[in-house]
PDB file of C-alpha atoms and ligand atoms in Angstrom:
ATOM      1  CA  MET A 187     194.121 159.624 109.217  1.00  0.00           C
ATOM      2  CA  SER A 188     195.974 162.861 109.855  1.00  0.00           C
ATOM      3  CA  VAL A 189     197.969 164.328 106.999  1.00  0.00           C
ATOM      4  CA  ILE A 190     199.582 167.229 108.870  1.00  0.00           C
ATOM      5  CA  ARG A 191     200.575 167.281 112.536  1.00  0.00           C
ATOM      6  CA  LEU A 192     202.071 170.110 114.546  1.00  0.00           C
ATOM      7  CA  GLU A 193     203.149 168.636 117.888  1.00  0.00           C
ATOM      8  CA  ASN A 194     203.884 171.090 120.658  1.00  0.00           C
ATOM      9  CA  VAL A 195     205.178 173.664 118.197  1.00  0.00           C
ATOM     10  CA  THR A 196     206.565 177.013 119.293  1.00  0.00           C
ATOM     11  CA  LYS A 197     207.696 179.537 116.716  1.00  0.00           C
ATOM     12  CA  LYS A 198     209.645 182.687 117.420  1.00  0.00           C
ATOM     13  CA  TYR A 199     211.244 185.110 115.000  1.00  0.00           C
ATOM     14  CA  GLU A 200     214.348 186.731 116.452  1.00  0.00           C
ATOM     15  CA  GLY A 201     213.083 186.155 119.960  1.00  0.00           C
ATOM     16  CA  SER A 202     209.634 187.504 119.208  1.00  0.00           C
ATOM     17  CA  MET A 203     206.853 184.971 119.959  1.00  0.00           C
ATOM     18  CA  ILE A 204     204.498 184.072 117.105  1.00  0.00           C
ATOM     19  CA  PHE A 205     202.811 181.040 118.667  1.00  0.00           C
ATOM     20  CA  ARG A 206     203.446 178.734 121.587  1.00  0.00           C
ATOM     21  CA  ASP A 207     202.927 174.996 122.276  1.00  0.00           C
ATOM     22  CA  ILE A 208     200.631 174.379 119.350  1.00  0.00           C
ATOM     23  CA  TYR A 209     198.959 171.012 118.716  1.00  0.00           C
ATOM     24  CA  PHE A 210     197.293 171.080 115.360  1.00  0.00           C
ATOM     25  CA  ARG A 211     196.100 168.184 113.230  1.00  0.00           C
ATOM     26  CA  VAL A 212     194.632 168.180 109.793  1.00  0.00           C
ATOM     27  CA  MET A 213     192.753 165.035 108.844  1.00  0.00           C
ATOM     28  CA  GLN A 214     192.308 163.680 105.319  1.00  0.00           C
ATOM     29  CA  GLY A 215     189.403 165.523 103.665  1.00  0.00           C
ATOM     30  CA  GLU A 216     189.245 168.333 106.226  1.00  0.00           C
ATOM     31  CA  ARG A 217     188.892 171.892 104.921  1.00  0.00           C
ATOM     32  CA  ILE A 218     190.200 174.317 107.492  1.00  0.00           C
ATOM     33  CA  GLY A 219     189.853 178.093 107.564  1.00  0.00           C
ATOM     34  CA  LEU A 220     192.774 179.782 109.321  1.00  0.00           C
ATOM     35  CA  ILE A 221     191.991 183.248 110.636  1.00  0.00           C
ATOM     36  CA  GLY A 222     193.694 185.859 112.793  1.00  0.00           C
ATOM     37  CA  ARG A 223     194.703 189.518 112.681  1.00  0.00           C
ATOM     38  CA  ASN A 224     197.497 190.767 110.396  1.00  0.00           C
ATOM     39  CA  GLY A 225     200.807 189.404 111.597  1.00  0.00           C
ATOM     40  CA  ALA A 226     199.188 186.676 113.759  1.00  0.00           C
ATOM     41  CA  GLY A 227     201.256 183.993 112.029  1.00  0.00           C
ATOM     42  CA  LYS A 228     198.940 182.516 109.359  1.00  0.00           C
ATOM     43  CA  SER A 229     201.531 182.502 106.572  1.00  0.00           C
ATOM     44  CA  THR A 230     204.103 181.200 109.062  1.00  0.00           C
ATOM     45  CA  VAL A 231     201.929 178.095 109.557  1.00  0.00           C
ATOM     46  CA  PHE A 232     202.188 177.408 105.813  1.00  0.00           C
ATOM     47  CA  LYS A 233     205.960 177.964 105.861  1.00  0.00           C
ATOM     48  CA  LEU A 234     206.319 175.453 108.682  1.00  0.00           C
ATOM     49  CA  ILE A 235     204.198 172.873 106.865  1.00  0.00           C
ATOM     50  CA  MET A 236     206.252 173.291 103.694  1.00  0.00           C
ATOM     51  CA  GLY A 237     209.543 173.117 105.566  1.00  0.00           C
ATOM     52  CA  LYS A 238     210.483 176.666 104.557  1.00  0.00           C
ATOM     53  CA  GLU A 239     210.722 177.568 108.246  1.00  0.00           C
ATOM     54  CA  GLU A 240     211.782 175.382 111.159  1.00  0.00           C
ATOM     55  CA  PRO A 241     209.860 175.444 114.436  1.00  0.00           C
ATOM     56  CA  THR A 242     211.768 176.991 117.349  1.00  0.00           C
ATOM     57  CA  SER A 243     210.745 173.878 119.284  1.00  0.00           C
ATOM     58  CA  GLY A 244     208.361 170.973 118.740  1.00  0.00           C
ATOM     59  CA  ARG A 245     207.742 168.847 115.651  1.00  0.00           C
ATOM     60  CA  VAL A 246     206.033 169.351 112.314  1.00  0.00           C
ATOM     61  CA  GLU A 247     205.040 166.008 110.786  1.00  0.00           C
ATOM     62  CA  ILE A 248     203.767 165.681 107.262  1.00  0.00           C
ATOM     63  CA  ASN A 249     202.725 162.436 105.603  1.00  0.00           C
ATOM     64  CA  PRO A 250     205.572 162.097 103.051  1.00  0.00           C
ATOM     65  CA  GLN A 251     203.421 160.241 100.536  1.00  0.00           C
ATOM     66  CA  LEU A 252     201.168 163.213 100.020  1.00  0.00           C
ATOM     67  CA  LYS A 253     201.671 165.879  97.418  1.00  0.00           C
ATOM     68  CA  ILE A 254     201.199 169.360  98.853  1.00  0.00           C
ATOM     69  CA  GLY A 255     200.176 172.293  96.667  1.00  0.00           C
ATOM     70  CA  TYR A 256     200.799 175.821  97.870  1.00  0.00           C
ATOM     71  CA  PHE A 257     199.464 179.056  96.502  1.00  0.00           C
ATOM     72  CA  SER A 258     199.806 182.635  97.719  1.00  0.00           C
ATOM     73  CA  GLN A 259     199.346 186.103  96.332  1.00  0.00           C
ATOM     74  CA  PHE A 260     203.091 186.024  95.633  1.00  0.00           C
ATOM     75  CA  SER A 261     202.958 182.786  93.591  1.00  0.00           C
ATOM     76  CA  GLU A 262     203.615 183.439  89.934  1.00  0.00           C
ATOM     77  CA  LEU A 263     204.499 181.187  87.038  1.00  0.00           C
ATOM     78  CA  SER A 264     207.296 182.348  84.779  1.00  0.00           C
ATOM     79  CA  GLY A 265     208.971 181.246  81.561  1.00  0.00           C
ATOM     80  CA  SER A 266     208.564 181.371  77.822  1.00  0.00           C
ATOM     81  CA  LEU A 267     205.824 178.724  77.662  1.00  0.00           C
ATOM     82  CA  SER A 268     202.171 179.744  77.602  1.00  0.00           C
ATOM     83  CA  VAL A 269     199.881 178.798  80.474  1.00  0.00           C
ATOM     84  CA  GLN A 270     198.123 176.397  78.088  1.00  0.00           C
ATOM     85  CA  GLN A 271     201.453 174.618  77.437  1.00  0.00           C
ATOM     86  CA  GLU A 272     202.349 174.634  81.135  1.00  0.00           C
ATOM     87  CA  LEU A 273     199.099 172.908  82.002  1.00  0.00           C
ATOM     88  CA  GLU A 274     199.423 170.439  79.150  1.00  0.00           C
ATOM     89  CA  MET A 275     202.860 169.505  80.478  1.00  0.00           C
ATOM     90  CA  CYS A 276     201.180 168.258  83.649  1.00  0.00           C
ATOM     91  CA  PHE A 277     199.749 165.548  81.399  1.00  0.00           C
ATOM     92  CA  GLU A 278     202.772 164.877  79.256  1.00  0.00           C
ATOM     93  CA  GLN A 279     201.884 161.272  78.538  1.00  0.00           C
ATOM     94  CA  VAL A 280     198.340 162.158  77.535  1.00  0.00           C
ATOM     95  CA  ALA A 281     199.673 164.851  75.187  1.00  0.00           C
ATOM     96  CA  LEU A 282     202.019 162.322  73.530  1.00  0.00           C
ATOM     97  CA  ILE A 283     199.188 159.851  72.979  1.00  0.00           C
ATOM     98  CA  GLU A 284     196.927 162.591  71.609  1.00  0.00           C
ATOM     99  CA  ARG A 285     199.611 163.652  69.158  1.00  0.00           C
ATOM    100  CA  GLU A 286     200.158 160.090  67.940  1.00  0.00           C
ATOM    101  CA  LEU A 287     196.406 159.538  67.635  1.00  0.00           C
ATOM    102  CA  LEU A 288     196.183 162.542  65.324  1.00  0.00           C
ATOM    103  CA  GLU A 289     199.082 161.228  63.228  1.00  0.00           C
ATOM    104  CA  VAL A 290     197.545 157.760  63.016  1.00  0.00           C
ATOM    105  CA  GLY A 291     194.181 159.317  62.079  1.00  0.00           C
ATOM    106  CA  ASP A 292     195.818 161.334  59.277  1.00  0.00           C
ATOM    107  CA  LYS A 293     197.643 158.268  57.931  1.00  0.00           C
ATOM    108  CA  LEU A 294     194.453 156.198  58.043  1.00  0.00           C
ATOM    109  CA  GLY A 295     192.820 158.779  55.779  1.00  0.00           C
ATOM    110  CA  LEU A 296     195.517 158.251  53.157  1.00  0.00           C
ATOM    111  CA  VAL A 297     196.473 154.581  53.433  1.00  0.00           C
ATOM    112  CA  THR A 298     195.733 152.187  50.567  1.00  0.00           C
ATOM    113  CA  ASP A 299     197.715 149.110  51.616  1.00  0.00           C
ATOM    114  CA  ASN A 300     195.617 146.611  53.632  1.00  0.00           C
ATOM    115  CA  ASN A 301     198.439 145.417  55.866  1.00  0.00           C
ATOM    116  CA  GLU A 302     199.426 148.956  56.685  1.00  0.00           C
ATOM    117  CA  MET A 303     195.798 149.813  57.448  1.00  0.00           C
ATOM    118  CA  GLU A 304     195.547 146.886  59.844  1.00  0.00           C
ATOM    119  CA  ARG A 305     198.741 147.920  61.567  1.00  0.00           C
ATOM    120  CA  LEU A 306     197.461 151.491  61.982  1.00  0.00           C
ATOM    121  CA  LEU A 307     194.076 150.321  63.304  1.00  0.00           C
ATOM    122  CA  ALA A 308     195.785 148.067  65.837  1.00  0.00           C
ATOM    123  CA  ARG A 309     197.976 150.957  66.985  1.00  0.00           C
ATOM    124  CA  GLN A 310     194.947 153.225  67.222  1.00  0.00           C
ATOM    125  CA  ALA A 311     193.142 150.675  69.416  1.00  0.00           C
ATOM    126  CA  GLU A 312     196.222 150.432  71.629  1.00  0.00           C
ATOM    127  CA  LEU A 313     196.356 154.224  72.024  1.00  0.00           C
ATOM    128  CA  PHE A 314     192.619 154.391  72.827  1.00  0.00           C
ATOM    129  CA  GLU A 315     193.179 151.834  75.545  1.00  0.00           C
ATOM    130  CA  GLN A 316     196.078 153.821  77.003  1.00  0.00           C
ATOM    131  CA  MET A 317     193.938 156.974  77.011  1.00  0.00           C
ATOM    132  CA  ASP A 318     191.142 155.115  78.836  1.00  0.00           C
ATOM    133  CA  HIS A 319     193.648 153.820  81.350  1.00  0.00           C
ATOM    134  CA  LEU A 320     194.997 157.343  82.053  1.00  0.00           C
ATOM    135  CA  ASP A 321     191.504 158.843  82.038  1.00  0.00           C
ATOM    136  CA  GLY A 322     193.023 161.167  79.462  1.00  0.00           C
ATOM    137  CA  TRP A 323     189.908 162.042  77.439  1.00  0.00           C
ATOM    138  CA  ASN A 324     188.826 164.820  79.799  1.00  0.00           C
ATOM    139  CA  VAL A 325     192.191 166.525  80.136  1.00  0.00           C
ATOM    140  CA  SER A 326     191.741 169.145  77.438  1.00  0.00           C
ATOM    141  CA  VAL A 327     188.197 169.872  78.658  1.00  0.00           C
ATOM    142  CA  GLU A 328     189.526 170.284  82.205  1.00  0.00           C
ATOM    143  CA  ILE A 329     192.338 172.604  81.115  1.00  0.00           C
ATOM    144  CA  ASN A 330     189.888 174.626  79.059  1.00  0.00           C
ATOM    145  CA  THR A 331     187.453 174.910  82.000  1.00  0.00           C
ATOM    146  CA  VAL A 332     190.105 175.996  84.512  1.00  0.00           C
ATOM    147  CA  LEU A 333     191.552 178.623  82.175  1.00  0.00           C
ATOM    148  CA  THR A 334     188.154 179.957  81.084  1.00  0.00           C
ATOM    149  CA  LYS A 335     186.828 180.179  84.639  1.00  0.00           C
ATOM    150  CA  LEU A 336     189.965 181.979  85.811  1.00  0.00           C
ATOM    151  CA  GLY A 337     189.412 184.524  83.038  1.00  0.00           C
ATOM    152  CA  PHE A 338     192.021 183.553  80.417  1.00  0.00           C
ATOM    153  CA  ASN A 339     190.935 184.326  76.857  1.00  0.00           C
ATOM    154  CA  ASP A 340     192.381 182.800  73.672  1.00  0.00           C
ATOM    155  CA  ARG A 341     195.152 185.359  73.550  1.00  0.00           C
ATOM    156  CA  SER A 342     196.293 185.323  77.179  1.00  0.00           C
ATOM    157  CA  ARG A 343     196.294 181.531  77.456  1.00  0.00           C
ATOM    158  CA  ASN A 344     198.589 181.224  74.449  1.00  0.00           C
ATOM    159  CA  GLN A 345     200.948 184.114  75.219  1.00  0.00           C
ATOM    160  CA  PRO A 346     204.360 183.385  76.828  1.00  0.00           C
ATOM    161  CA  ILE A 347     203.821 183.622  80.590  1.00  0.00           C
ATOM    162  CA  ASP A 348     206.716 186.088  80.894  1.00  0.00           C
ATOM    163  CA  GLU A 349     204.712 188.569  78.800  1.00  0.00           C
ATOM    164  CA  LEU A 350     201.721 188.469  81.176  1.00  0.00           C
ATOM    165  CA  SER A 351     201.184 190.963  84.011  1.00  0.00           C
ATOM    166  CA  GLY A 352     201.827 189.923  87.637  1.00  0.00           C
ATOM    167  CA  GLY A 353     198.118 189.365  88.265  1.00  0.00           C
ATOM    168  CA  TRP A 354     197.806 187.008  85.308  1.00  0.00           C
ATOM    169  CA  ARG A 355     200.996 185.125  86.246  1.00  0.00           C
ATOM    170  CA  ASN A 356     199.448 184.704  89.671  1.00  0.00           C
ATOM    171  CA  ARG A 357     196.247 183.321  88.145  1.00  0.00           C
ATOM    172  CA  ALA A 358     198.370 181.016  85.989  1.00  0.00           C
ATOM    173  CA  ALA A 359     199.979 179.617  89.168  1.00  0.00           C
ATOM    174  CA  LEU A 360     196.533 178.966  90.630  1.00  0.00           C
ATOM    175  CA  ALA A 361     195.419 177.246  87.411  1.00  0.00           C
ATOM    176  CA  LYS A 362     198.468 174.966  87.558  1.00  0.00           C
ATOM    177  CA  LEU A 363     197.857 174.054  91.189  1.00  0.00           C
ATOM    178  CA  LEU A 364     194.235 173.140  90.460  1.00  0.00           C
ATOM    179  CA  ILE A 365     195.177 171.054  87.417  1.00  0.00           C
ATOM    180  CA  GLU A 366     197.926 169.215  89.318  1.00  0.00           C
ATOM    181  CA  LEU A 367     195.290 168.214  91.878  1.00  0.00           C
ATOM    182  CA  PRO A 368     197.542 167.761  94.934  1.00  0.00           C
ATOM    183  CA  ASP A 369     196.447 165.737  97.989  1.00  0.00           C
ATOM    184  CA  VAL A 370     196.665 168.774 100.244  1.00  0.00           C
ATOM    185  CA  VAL A 371     196.196 172.426  99.251  1.00  0.00           C
ATOM    186  CA  LEU A 372     197.472 175.382 101.241  1.00  0.00           C
ATOM    187  CA  LEU A 373     195.872 178.587  99.990  1.00  0.00           C
ATOM    188  CA  ASP A 374     196.958 181.999 101.225  1.00  0.00           C
ATOM    189  CA  GLU A 375     194.527 184.637  99.935  1.00  0.00           C
ATOM    190  CA  PRO A 376     193.659 182.839  96.688  1.00  0.00           C
ATOM    191  CA  THR A 377     190.894 185.248  95.625  1.00  0.00           C
ATOM    192  CA  ASN A 378     192.933 188.443  95.455  1.00  0.00           C
ATOM    193  CA  TYR A 379     193.226 188.573  91.676  1.00  0.00           C
ATOM    194  CA  LEU A 380     189.959 186.863  90.803  1.00  0.00           C
ATOM    195  CA  ASP A 381     186.754 188.431  89.564  1.00  0.00           C
ATOM    196  CA  MET A 382     183.316 187.426  90.911  1.00  0.00           C
ATOM    197  CA  GLU A 383     182.921 184.580  88.450  1.00  0.00           C
ATOM    198  CA  GLY A 384     186.389 183.242  89.240  1.00  0.00           C
ATOM    199  CA  ILE A 385     185.696 183.356  92.979  1.00  0.00           C
ATOM    200  CA  ALA A 386     182.360 181.561  92.613  1.00  0.00           C
ATOM    201  CA  TRP A 387     183.952 178.855  90.489  1.00  0.00           C
ATOM    202  CA  LEU A 388     186.928 178.382  92.876  1.00  0.00           C
ATOM    203  CA  GLU A 389     184.429 178.079  95.717  1.00  0.00           C
ATOM    204  CA  GLN A 390     182.732 175.204  93.882  1.00  0.00           C
ATOM    205  CA  TRP A 391     186.058 173.593  93.059  1.00  0.00           C
ATOM    206  CA  LEU A 392     187.191 173.664  96.696  1.00  0.00           C
ATOM    207  CA  TYR A 393     183.825 172.473  97.901  1.00  0.00           C
ATOM    208  CA  ARG A 394     184.143 169.380  95.715  1.00  0.00           C
ATOM    209  CA  PHE A 395     187.853 168.862  96.472  1.00  0.00           C
ATOM    210  CA  LYS A 396     188.335 165.565  98.321  1.00  0.00           C
ATOM    211  CA  GLY A 397     191.799 166.272  99.754  1.00  0.00           C
ATOM    212  CA  ALA A 398     192.745 168.300 102.801  1.00  0.00           C
ATOM    213  CA  MET A 399     192.839 172.074 102.638  1.00  0.00           C
ATOM    214  CA  ILE A 400     193.951 175.004 104.748  1.00  0.00           C
ATOM    215  CA  LEU A 401     192.623 178.334 103.585  1.00  0.00           C
ATOM    216  CA  VAL A 402     193.615 181.836 104.652  1.00  0.00           C
ATOM    217  CA  SER A 403     191.343 184.522 103.241  1.00  0.00           C
ATOM    218  CA  HIS A 404     190.035 187.927 104.190  1.00  0.00           C
ATOM    219  CA  ASP A 405     186.874 187.077 102.250  1.00  0.00           C
ATOM    220  CA  ARG A 406     184.523 185.879 104.982  1.00  0.00           C
ATOM    221  CA  GLN A 407     181.777 184.591 102.738  1.00  0.00           C
ATOM    222  CA  PHE A 408     184.320 182.646 100.745  1.00  0.00           C
ATOM    223  CA  ILE A 409     185.723 180.983 103.878  1.00  0.00           C
ATOM    224  CA  ASP A 410     182.252 180.180 105.209  1.00  0.00           C
ATOM    225  CA  LYS A 411     181.229 178.502 101.987  1.00  0.00           C
ATOM    226  CA  VAL A 412     184.161 176.121 101.729  1.00  0.00           C
ATOM    227  CA  VAL A 413     185.529 175.215 105.172  1.00  0.00           C
ATOM    228  CA  THR A 414     184.486 172.490 107.603  1.00  0.00           C
ATOM    229  CA  ARG A 415     186.395 173.949 110.580  1.00  0.00           C
ATOM    230  CA  THR A 416     187.785 177.348 111.485  1.00  0.00           C
ATOM    231  CA  ILE A 417     190.894 177.904 113.576  1.00  0.00           C
ATOM    232  CA  GLU A 418     191.814 181.273 114.966  1.00  0.00           C
ATOM    233  CA  ILE A 419     195.360 182.266 115.904  1.00  0.00           C
ATOM    234  CA  GLU A 420     195.047 184.467 118.946  1.00  0.00           C
ATOM    235  CA  ASN A 421     197.305 185.209 121.913  1.00  0.00           C
ATOM    236  CA  TYR A 422     199.975 182.873 120.486  1.00  0.00           C
ATOM    237  CA  HIS A 423     197.520 179.943 120.444  1.00  0.00           C
ATOM    238  CA  PHE A 424     195.291 178.142 117.971  1.00  0.00           C
ATOM    239  CA  GLN A 425     191.672 178.154 119.020  1.00  0.00           C
ATOM    240  CA  GLU A 426     188.885 176.185 117.502  1.00  0.00           C
ATOM    241  CA  TYR A 427     186.387 178.708 116.263  1.00  0.00           C
ATOM    242  CA  GLU A 428     182.822 177.457 116.752  1.00  0.00           C
ATOM    243  CA  GLY A 429     180.463 178.849 114.163  1.00  0.00           C
ATOM    244  CA  ASN A 430     181.472 180.445 110.936  1.00  0.00           C
ATOM    245  CA  TYR A 431     183.683 183.344 110.112  1.00  0.00           C
ATOM    246  CA  THR A 432     180.811 185.718 109.453  1.00  0.00           C
ATOM    247  CA  ASP A 433     179.799 185.158 113.099  1.00  0.00           C
ATOM    248  CA  TYR A 434     183.399 185.913 114.035  1.00  0.00           C
ATOM    249  CA  ASP A 435     183.160 189.261 112.309  1.00  0.00           C
ATOM    250  CA  CYS A 436     179.841 190.071 114.081  1.00  0.00           C
ATOM    251  CA  VAL A 437     181.330 189.150 117.445  1.00  0.00           C
ATOM    252  CA  THR A 438     184.333 191.363 116.792  1.00  0.00           C
ATOM    253  CA  THR A 439     182.100 194.236 115.693  1.00  0.00           C
ATOM    254  CA  ASN A 440     179.843 193.766 118.748  1.00  0.00           C
ATOM    255  CA  GLU A 441     182.901 193.754 120.992  1.00  0.00           C
ATOM    256  CA  ILE A 442     184.061 197.032 119.480  1.00  0.00           C
ATOM    257  CA  ILE A 443     180.615 198.617 119.960  1.00  0.00           C
ATOM    258  CA  LYS A 444     180.497 197.313 123.571  1.00  0.00           C
ATOM    259  CA  GLN A 445     183.938 198.747 124.277  1.00  0.00           C
ATOM    260  CA  LEU A 446     182.831 202.124 122.878  1.00  0.00           C
ATOM    261  CA  PHE A 447     179.881 202.190 125.298  1.00  0.00           C
ATOM    262  CA  ILE A 448     181.958 201.030 128.274  1.00  0.00           C
ATOM    263  CA  ASN A 449     184.528 203.732 127.629  1.00  0.00           C
TER     264      ASN A 449
HETATM  265  N1  ATP B 200     211.350 185.786 108.281  1.00  0.00           N
HETATM  266  C1  ATP B 200     210.875 186.556 109.267  1.00  0.00           C
HETATM  267  N2  ATP B 200     211.725 187.150 110.150  1.00  0.00           N
HETATM  268  C2  ATP B 200     211.245 187.902 111.147  1.00  0.00           C
HETATM  269  N3  ATP B 200     209.952 188.148 111.375  1.00  0.00           N
HETATM  270  C3  ATP B 200     209.072 187.586 110.540  1.00  0.00           C
HETATM  271  C4  ATP B 200     209.477 186.767 109.443  1.00  0.00           C
HETATM  272  N4  ATP B 200     208.376 186.350 108.783  1.00  0.00           N
HETATM  273  C5  ATP B 200     207.326 186.883 109.420  1.00  0.00           C
HETATM  274  N5  ATP B 200     207.728 187.612 110.463  1.00  0.00           N
HETATM  275  C6  ATP B 200     206.853 188.308 111.424  1.00  0.00           C
HETATM  276  O1  ATP B 200     206.091 187.310 112.074  1.00  0.00           O
HETATM  277  C7  ATP B 200     204.750 187.728 112.277  1.00  0.00           C
HETATM  278  C8  ATP B 200     203.817 186.726 111.615  1.00  0.00           C
HETATM  279  O2  ATP B 200     203.957 186.818 110.216  1.00  0.00           O
HETATM  280  P1  ATP B 200     202.997 186.102 109.183  1.00  0.00           P
HETATM  281  O3  ATP B 200     203.406 186.535 107.833  1.00  0.00           O
HETATM  282  O4  ATP B 200     202.960 184.656 109.472  1.00  0.00           O
HETATM  283  O5  ATP B 200     201.574 186.753 109.590  1.00  0.00           O
HETATM  284  P2  ATP B 200     200.166 186.648 108.844  1.00  0.00           P
HETATM  285  O6  ATP B 200     199.161 186.219 109.852  1.00  0.00           O
HETATM  286  O7  ATP B 200     200.313 185.838 107.624  1.00  0.00           O
HETATM  287  O8  ATP B 200     199.913 188.182 108.478  1.00  0.00           O
HETATM  288  P3  ATP B 200     199.087 188.827 107.243  1.00  0.00           P
HETATM  289  O9  ATP B 200     197.634 188.748 107.607  1.00  0.00           O
HETATM  290  O10 ATP B 200     199.552 190.244 107.207  1.00  0.00           O
HETATM  291  O11 ATP B 200     199.432 188.071 106.004  1.00  0.00           O
HETATM  292  C9  ATP B 200     204.662 189.135 111.699  1.00  0.00           C
HETATM  293  O12 ATP B 200     204.818 190.047 112.754  1.00  0.00           O
HETATM  294  C10 ATP B 200     205.834 189.206 110.746  1.00  0.00           C
HETATM  295  O13 ATP B 200     206.319 190.523 110.651  1.00  0.00           O
HETATM  296 MG1   MG B 201     200.133 186.236 105.581  1.00  0.00          MG
END
């Protein structure tokens, strides 16, 4: 089943051609690397998919039931909440149940009346069941893992996001996208602010991700490790790139060397 379809799409900016007559399909579970020189139109593909830009002609069709997550080097969270609170808000219902479970636990430690104890135990059982149903037990572990792997320490994860530097607000946006677990992820240079450990962990995360993904990155090894298909934007067209991106770089380098000898 395809989740994204570009049918005969042409995109121009102010009369200047970016790409022409594109047919491009992304199937459920596909992880696509999108490559091309600076200005080839990679970010424009994301803007078309998200409806931020209209095609000059042709159709962009997105399965409306799917949740799309987008991240770029310009994505930043903002606000007075901490990143920890932002991520917890993604699981509002789980947080409410957790809070009530703590309250019930406290009351159970103090209660002397039998009827009241029975009532509290029944409520506790109900809340346990709701947590099971929401698969809520792992939420705090997941939030902790994402934040730790992206480099947040105790201080930075609890500081208001507005007080963080641009790089950290960018990482916070990535953390939120990963926690929200959309059906489709569009990633435009996601590794720019990450250290080696963060990159290695994101690689694993994307490798295990079951949804569809389009990834733009200058990091060849990163692309090679996570994608199932590579598409190159060249001469206004999308071309299936056979082989991996590291090969692409070798071919380009060989071409340059060849040209040097020919000239
Ligand atoms: N809103 C716009 N109006 C006019 N021209 C634009 C607009 N957005 C992008 N462009 C131009 O369209 C071309 C494609 O831009 P795009 O940002 O999609 O390229 P890219 O492949 O993402 O480049 P990079 O590798 O530098 O990120 C570029 O020449 C850019 O200057
Ligand atoms: Mg770009």
